[in-house]
Amino acid sequence: MVIMKRGCFDKNLFFVIILLSVIVSFPLHAQFPRLNFKSFTEKEGLSTNYVRSICEDRDGFMWFGTPNGLEKFNGKDFINYNHLLQDTLSGNYQITYDILEDKEGILWIATYSNGIILFDKNREIVTRLKHDMSDSGSLSSDLVLDVYEDKAGNIWIATAGGGLDLWQRDHGNFKHFRHDPRNPNSIGSNYISSVSSDSKGNIWVLSLDGIVCKFDPKTGQFENIILPIKSHDVTIRRGITQVIYVDSDDHVLAGTYQGLFILN
């Protein structure tokens, strides 16, 4: 299998497509314990049955992102915050792709086409971070698919079309990482779907067009690997994303709509 490269990657990288299959040789109940599930739907207080993202905050409350906005579950009831998050100016679609609570207890809410919503849940104050063509430090794109906080407390934003953004807390603006075809050490794509990090502090991202990008904060450079998939066309559809995850042994797993890849 040939793995194409962008930039120079000094390690032997092997991507393995995992084909999941189960050979059942004895009854299912012998393999798995019986689990009891409780279902929560609109009947129990959700504003919609479509839940796109989930976050547990430091106080133990559960937060759910839906196409309508944001909801909190306190263990008994659902509390709807859609009225606070509604953008009456643009009327943009509010589907929540990701929810992150940062080290200061602020919720970062990634929306499909409405940028980022910062929600101070204690004071119920909403702040919007959106793309502004007249401001070079604003969010690079309002189509946000992932928000990630690394071990150092840095907030990374995956956007579809604007590349990777880093929130500069001291300046209150974003630093942008965009693909430059003239620079092999730039990020490999501007269509970023997911962000993770390894134990050494390197940032790993996966793009919608099937490129794994590793960012070394010490050198400020990217190393890019193109996954061996059938198509590298960018696919942007609501509810469909690709995800990257780094486990405790620094194995990088990339989940795509064409299979699962593991980087050893």
JSON list of C-alpha atoms in Angstrom, two decimals, residues 1 23 29 37 48 57 59 83 99 112 126-127 135 161 165 181 185 194 196 204 220 254:
[
{"chain": "A", "resi": 1, "resn": "MET", "atom": "CA", "xyz": [0.00, 0.00, 0.00]},
{"chain": "A", "resi": 23, "resn": "ILE", "atom": "CA", "xyz": [-17.62, -14.17, 14.49]},
{"chain": "A", "resi": 29, "resn": "HIS", "atom": "CA", "xyz": [-25.36, -12.91, 26.44]},
{"chain": "A", "resi": 37, "resn": "PHE", "atom": "CA", "xyz": [-30.91, 1.88, 29.20]},
{"chain": "A", "resi": 48, "resn": "THR", "atom": "CA", "xyz": [-35.70, 17.69, 19.98]},
{"chain": "A", "resi": 57, "resn": "ASP", "atom": "CA", "xyz": [-19.06, 19.93, 33.30]},
{"chain": "A", "resi": 59, "resn": "ASP", "atom": "CA", "xyz": [-20.11, 20.26, 38.61]},
{"chain": "A", "resi": 83, "resn": "HIS", "atom": "CA", "xyz": [-33.57, 31.44, 23.83]},
{"chain": "A", "resi": 99, "resn": "ILE", "atom": "CA", "xyz": [-19.25, 21.45, 23.47]},
{"chain": "A", "resi": 112, "resn": "TYR", "atom": "CA", "xyz": [-22.46, 24.57, 12.08]},
{"chain": "A", "resi": 126, "resn": "VAL", "atom": "CA", "xyz": [-23.41, 34.66, 25.96]},
{"chain": "A", "resi": 127, "resn": "THR", "atom": "CA", "xyz": [-20.45, 35.91, 23.89]},
{"chain": "A", "resi": 135, "resn": "ASP", "atom": "CA", "xyz": [-10.65, 41.79, 11.53]},
{"chain": "A", "resi": 161, "resn": "GLY", "atom": "CA", "xyz": [-12.69, 26.23, 5.03]},
{"chain": "A", "resi": 165, "resn": "ASP", "atom": "CA", "xyz": [-7.35, 28.41, 14.70]},
{"chain": "A", "resi": 181, "resn": "PRO", "atom": "CA", "xyz": [0.69, 25.19, -1.40]},
{"chain": "A", "resi": 185, "resn": "ASN", "atom": "CA", "xyz": [5.44, 22.58, 6.28]},
{"chain": "A", "resi": 194, "resn": "SER", "atom": "CA", "xyz": [-11.13, 17.12, 14.48]},
{"chain": "A", "resi": 196, "resn": "SER", "atom": "CA", "xyz": [-6.30, 15.93, 19.45]},
{"chain": "A", "resi": 204, "resn": "TRP", "atom": "CA", "xyz": [-2.87, 16.24, 15.64]},
{"chain": "A", "resi": 220, "resn": "GLY", "atom": "CA", "xyz": [5.87, 25.83, 14.40]},
{"chain": "A", "resi": 254, "resn": "ALA", "atom": "CA", "xyz": [-8.32, 8.48, 12.41]}
]
